[in-house]
Amino acid sequence: MQDWLDSYSNDHRNPVNQVFHWCCVPPIVWSVIALLWTVPVPQMWLRPGAWAVAAMVLAFYWYWKRSRRLALALLIAFAALGLLTNVLYWRLGAANLRWLAIGVFVAAWIGQFIGHKFEGRKPSFLTDLAYLLVGPAWLMAKLLRRLGFKQAV
């Protein structure tokens, strides 16, 4: 995992770009969860949000194979985002939640590309889609270090 994070760091050295990532990556993660939450499921077998939970489980597994510490921290973040999304689903309804998630997704990605304009480099995921999973891990590793965990990975 450290190799992934180091490579990602090399593409994200500009402080302005880093601020954009702090402000945009978490909303992107939430918006993907929310969009998946609104995908219909057979009511007699599954509950709303089943596709989102499946995606979070798969992402957790990807992280777990690379770094248990980061995976556990990201699992906590996924759980919080899942709980938030469930509340919003029942308060706003599927259609309104979907529109909110689309708006957040588009705005946050615009922010990401603005950040990369400051960086002068293209986003990492354009070279390897796995970097779409590395971005949240990169932020979590930074957060864990700020919270005093000497080794975040």
CSV table of C-alpha atoms in Angstrom, one decimal:
chain,number,residue,atom,x,y,z
A,1,MET,CA,0.0,0.0,0.0
A,2,GLN,CA,2.8,2.4,0.8
A,3,ASP,CA,4.0,2.2,-2.9
A,4,TRP,CA,0.5,3.2,-4.0
A,5,LEU,CA,0.4,6.1,-1.5
A,6,ASP,CA,3.9,7.3,-2.5
A,7,SER,CA,3.0,7.3,-6.1
A,8,TYR,CA,-0.2,9.1,-5.4
A,9,SER,CA,1.7,11.7,-3.3
A,10,ASN,CA,4.0,12.4,-6.3
A,11,ASP,CA,1.0,13.5,-8.3
A,12,HIS,CA,-0.3,15.6,-5.5
A,13,ARG,CA,2.4,17.9,-4.2
A,14,ASN,CA,0.8,21.3,-4.8
A,15,PRO,CA,-0.8,22.6,-1.5
A,16,VAL,CA,-3.8,24.0,-3.4
A,17,ASN,CA,-4.4,20.7,-5.1
A,18,GLN,CA,-4.2,18.9,-1.7
A,19,VAL,CA,-6.8,21.3,-0.2
A,20,PHE,CA,-9.1,20.5,-3.2
A,21,HIS,CA,-8.6,16.8,-2.5
A,22,TRP,CA,-9.5,17.2,1.2
A,23,CYS,CA,-12.6,19.1,0.1
A,24,CYS,CA,-13.6,16.9,-2.8
A,25,VAL,CA,-12.6,13.3,-2.3
A,26,PRO,CA,-14.9,12.6,0.7
A,27,PRO,CA,-17.9,14.1,-1.0
A,28,ILE,CA,-17.1,12.0,-4.1
A,29,VAL,CA,-17.0,8.8,-2.0
A,30,TRP,CA,-20.3,9.8,-0.3
A,31,SER,CA,-22.0,10.6,-3.7
A,32,VAL,CA,-21.0,7.2,-5.1
A,33,ILE,CA,-22.4,5.5,-2.0
A,34,ALA,CA,-25.6,7.6,-2.3
A,35,LEU,CA,-26.0,6.9,-6.0
A,36,LEU,CA,-25.6,3.2,-5.4
A,37,TRP,CA,-28.0,3.4,-2.5
A,38,THR,CA,-30.7,4.6,-4.8
A,39,VAL,CA,-30.4,1.6,-7.2
A,40,PRO,CA,-33.5,-0.4,-6.8
A,41,VAL,CA,-33.3,-3.9,-5.3
A,42,PRO,CA,-35.8,-6.7,-5.0
A,43,GLN,CA,-37.7,-5.7,-1.8
A,44,MET,CA,-38.4,-9.3,-0.7
A,45,TRP,CA,-34.6,-10.2,-0.7
A,46,LEU,CA,-32.7,-7.0,-0.1
A,47,ARG,CA,-33.1,-3.6,1.5
A,48,PRO,CA,-32.4,-0.2,-0.1
A,49,GLY,CA,-28.6,0.4,0.0
A,50,ALA,CA,-27.7,-3.2,-0.7
A,51,TRP,CA,-25.7,-2.2,-3.8
A,52,ALA,CA,-23.8,0.5,-1.9
A,53,VAL,CA,-23.0,-1.9,1.0
A,54,ALA,CA,-21.8,-4.5,-1.6
A,55,ALA,CA,-19.5,-1.9,-3.1
A,56,MET,CA,-18.2,-0.8,0.3
A,57,VAL,CA,-17.5,-4.5,1.2
A,58,LEU,CA,-15.5,-4.9,-2.0
A,59,ALA,CA,-13.6,-1.7,-1.4
A,60,PHE,CA,-12.9,-2.8,2.2
A,61,TYR,CA,-11.6,-6.1,0.9
A,62,TRP,CA,-9.3,-4.3,-1.6
A,63,TYR,CA,-7.9,-2.1,1.3
A,64,TRP,CA,-7.7,-5.1,3.7
A,65,LYS,CA,-5.4,-7.0,1.3
A,66,ARG,CA,-3.1,-4.0,1.2
A,67,SER,CA,-3.2,-2.4,4.7
A,68,ARG,CA,-5.3,-3.7,7.6
A,69,ARG,CA,-4.9,-0.4,9.6
A,70,LEU,CA,-6.1,1.7,6.7
A,71,ALA,CA,-8.9,-0.8,5.9
A,72,LEU,CA,-10.2,-0.6,9.4
A,73,ALA,CA,-10.1,3.2,9.5
A,74,LEU,CA,-11.8,3.4,6.1
A,75,LEU,CA,-14.5,0.9,7.3
A,76,ILE,CA,-15.4,3.3,10.1
A,77,ALA,CA,-15.7,6.1,7.4
A,78,PHE,CA,-17.8,3.8,5.2
A,79,ALA,CA,-20.1,3.0,8.1
A,80,ALA,CA,-20.5,6.7,8.9
A,81,LEU,CA,-21.2,7.5,5.3
A,82,GLY,CA,-23.6,4.6,5.0
A,83,LEU,CA,-25.5,5.7,8.1
A,84,LEU,CA,-25.7,9.3,6.8
A,85,THR,CA,-26.9,8.0,3.4
A,86,ASN,CA,-29.6,5.8,5.0
A,87,VAL,CA,-31.0,8.7,7.0
A,88,LEU,CA,-31.0,10.9,3.8
A,89,TYR,CA,-32.6,8.1,1.8
A,90,TRP,CA,-35.6,7.9,4.2
A,91,ARG,CA,-35.9,11.6,4.7
A,92,LEU,CA,-35.4,12.8,1.0
A,93,GLY,CA,-36.6,9.7,-0.9
A,94,ALA,CA,-34.6,7.9,-3.6
A,95,ALA,CA,-35.2,10.4,-6.4
A,96,ASN,CA,-34.2,13.5,-4.3
A,97,LEU,CA,-31.2,11.7,-2.9
A,98,ARG,CA,-30.1,10.7,-6.4
A,99,TRP,CA,-30.3,14.3,-7.6
A,100,LEU,CA,-28.4,15.5,-4.6
A,101,ALA,CA,-25.7,12.9,-5.1
A,102,ILE,CA,-25.4,13.7,-8.8
A,103,GLY,CA,-24.9,17.4,-7.9
A,104,VAL,CA,-22.3,16.7,-5.3
A,105,PHE,CA,-20.5,14.2,-7.6
A,106,VAL,CA,-20.3,16.7,-10.5
A,107,ALA,CA,-19.3,19.7,-8.2
A,108,ALA,CA,-16.6,17.6,-6.4
A,109,TRP,CA,-15.1,16.3,-9.7
A,110,ILE,CA,-15.0,19.8,-11.0
A,111,GLY,CA,-13.1,20.7,-7.9
A,112,GLN,CA,-10.7,17.8,-8.4
A,113,PHE,CA,-9.9,18.9,-12.0
A,114,ILE,CA,-9.4,22.5,-10.8
A,115,GLY,CA,-6.9,21.2,-8.2
A,116,HIS,CA,-5.1,19.3,-10.8
A,117,LYS,CA,-4.8,22.5,-12.9
A,118,PHE,CA,-2.8,24.0,-10.0
A,119,GLU,CA,-0.8,20.8,-9.8
A,120,GLY,CA,0.0,20.8,-13.5
A,121,ARG,CA,-0.5,17.1,-13.7
A,122,LYS,CA,-3.3,14.9,-14.8
A,123,PRO,CA,-5.3,12.9,-12.2
A,124,SER,CA,-3.7,9.6,-11.2
A,125,PHE,CA,-6.7,7.5,-12.1
A,126,LEU,CA,-6.2,8.4,-15.7
A,127,THR,CA,-3.2,6.1,-15.7
A,128,ASP,CA,-4.7,3.4,-13.5
A,129,LEU,CA,-8.3,3.2,-12.2
A,130,ALA,CA,-7.1,1.7,-8.9
A,131,TYR,CA,-6.1,5.2,-8.0
A,132,LEU,CA,-9.8,5.9,-7.5
A,133,LEU,CA,-9.5,3.7,-4.4
A,134,VAL,CA,-6.0,5.1,-3.5
A,135,GLY,CA,-7.3,8.7,-3.1
A,136,PRO,CA,-9.5,8.0,-0.1
A,137,ALA,CA,-6.7,5.8,1.4
A,138,TRP,CA,-4.2,8.6,0.9
A,139,LEU,CA,-6.4,11.1,2.8
A,140,MET,CA,-7.1,8.5,5.6
A,141,ALA,CA,-3.3,7.8,5.9
A,142,LYS,CA,-2.7,11.6,6.3
A,143,LEU,CA,-5.5,11.9,8.8
A,144,LEU,CA,-4.2,9.0,10.9
A,145,ARG,CA,-0.8,10.5,11.0
A,146,ARG,CA,-2.3,13.8,12.1
A,147,LEU,CA,-4.2,12.0,14.9
A,148,GLY,CA,-0.9,10.6,16.2
A,149,PHE,CA,-0.7,7.2,14.6
A,150,LYS,CA,3.0,7.0,13.7
A,151,GLN,CA,2.5,4.3,11.1
A,152,ALA,CA,-0.8,4.9,9.2
A,153,VAL,CA,-0.2,2.0,6.7
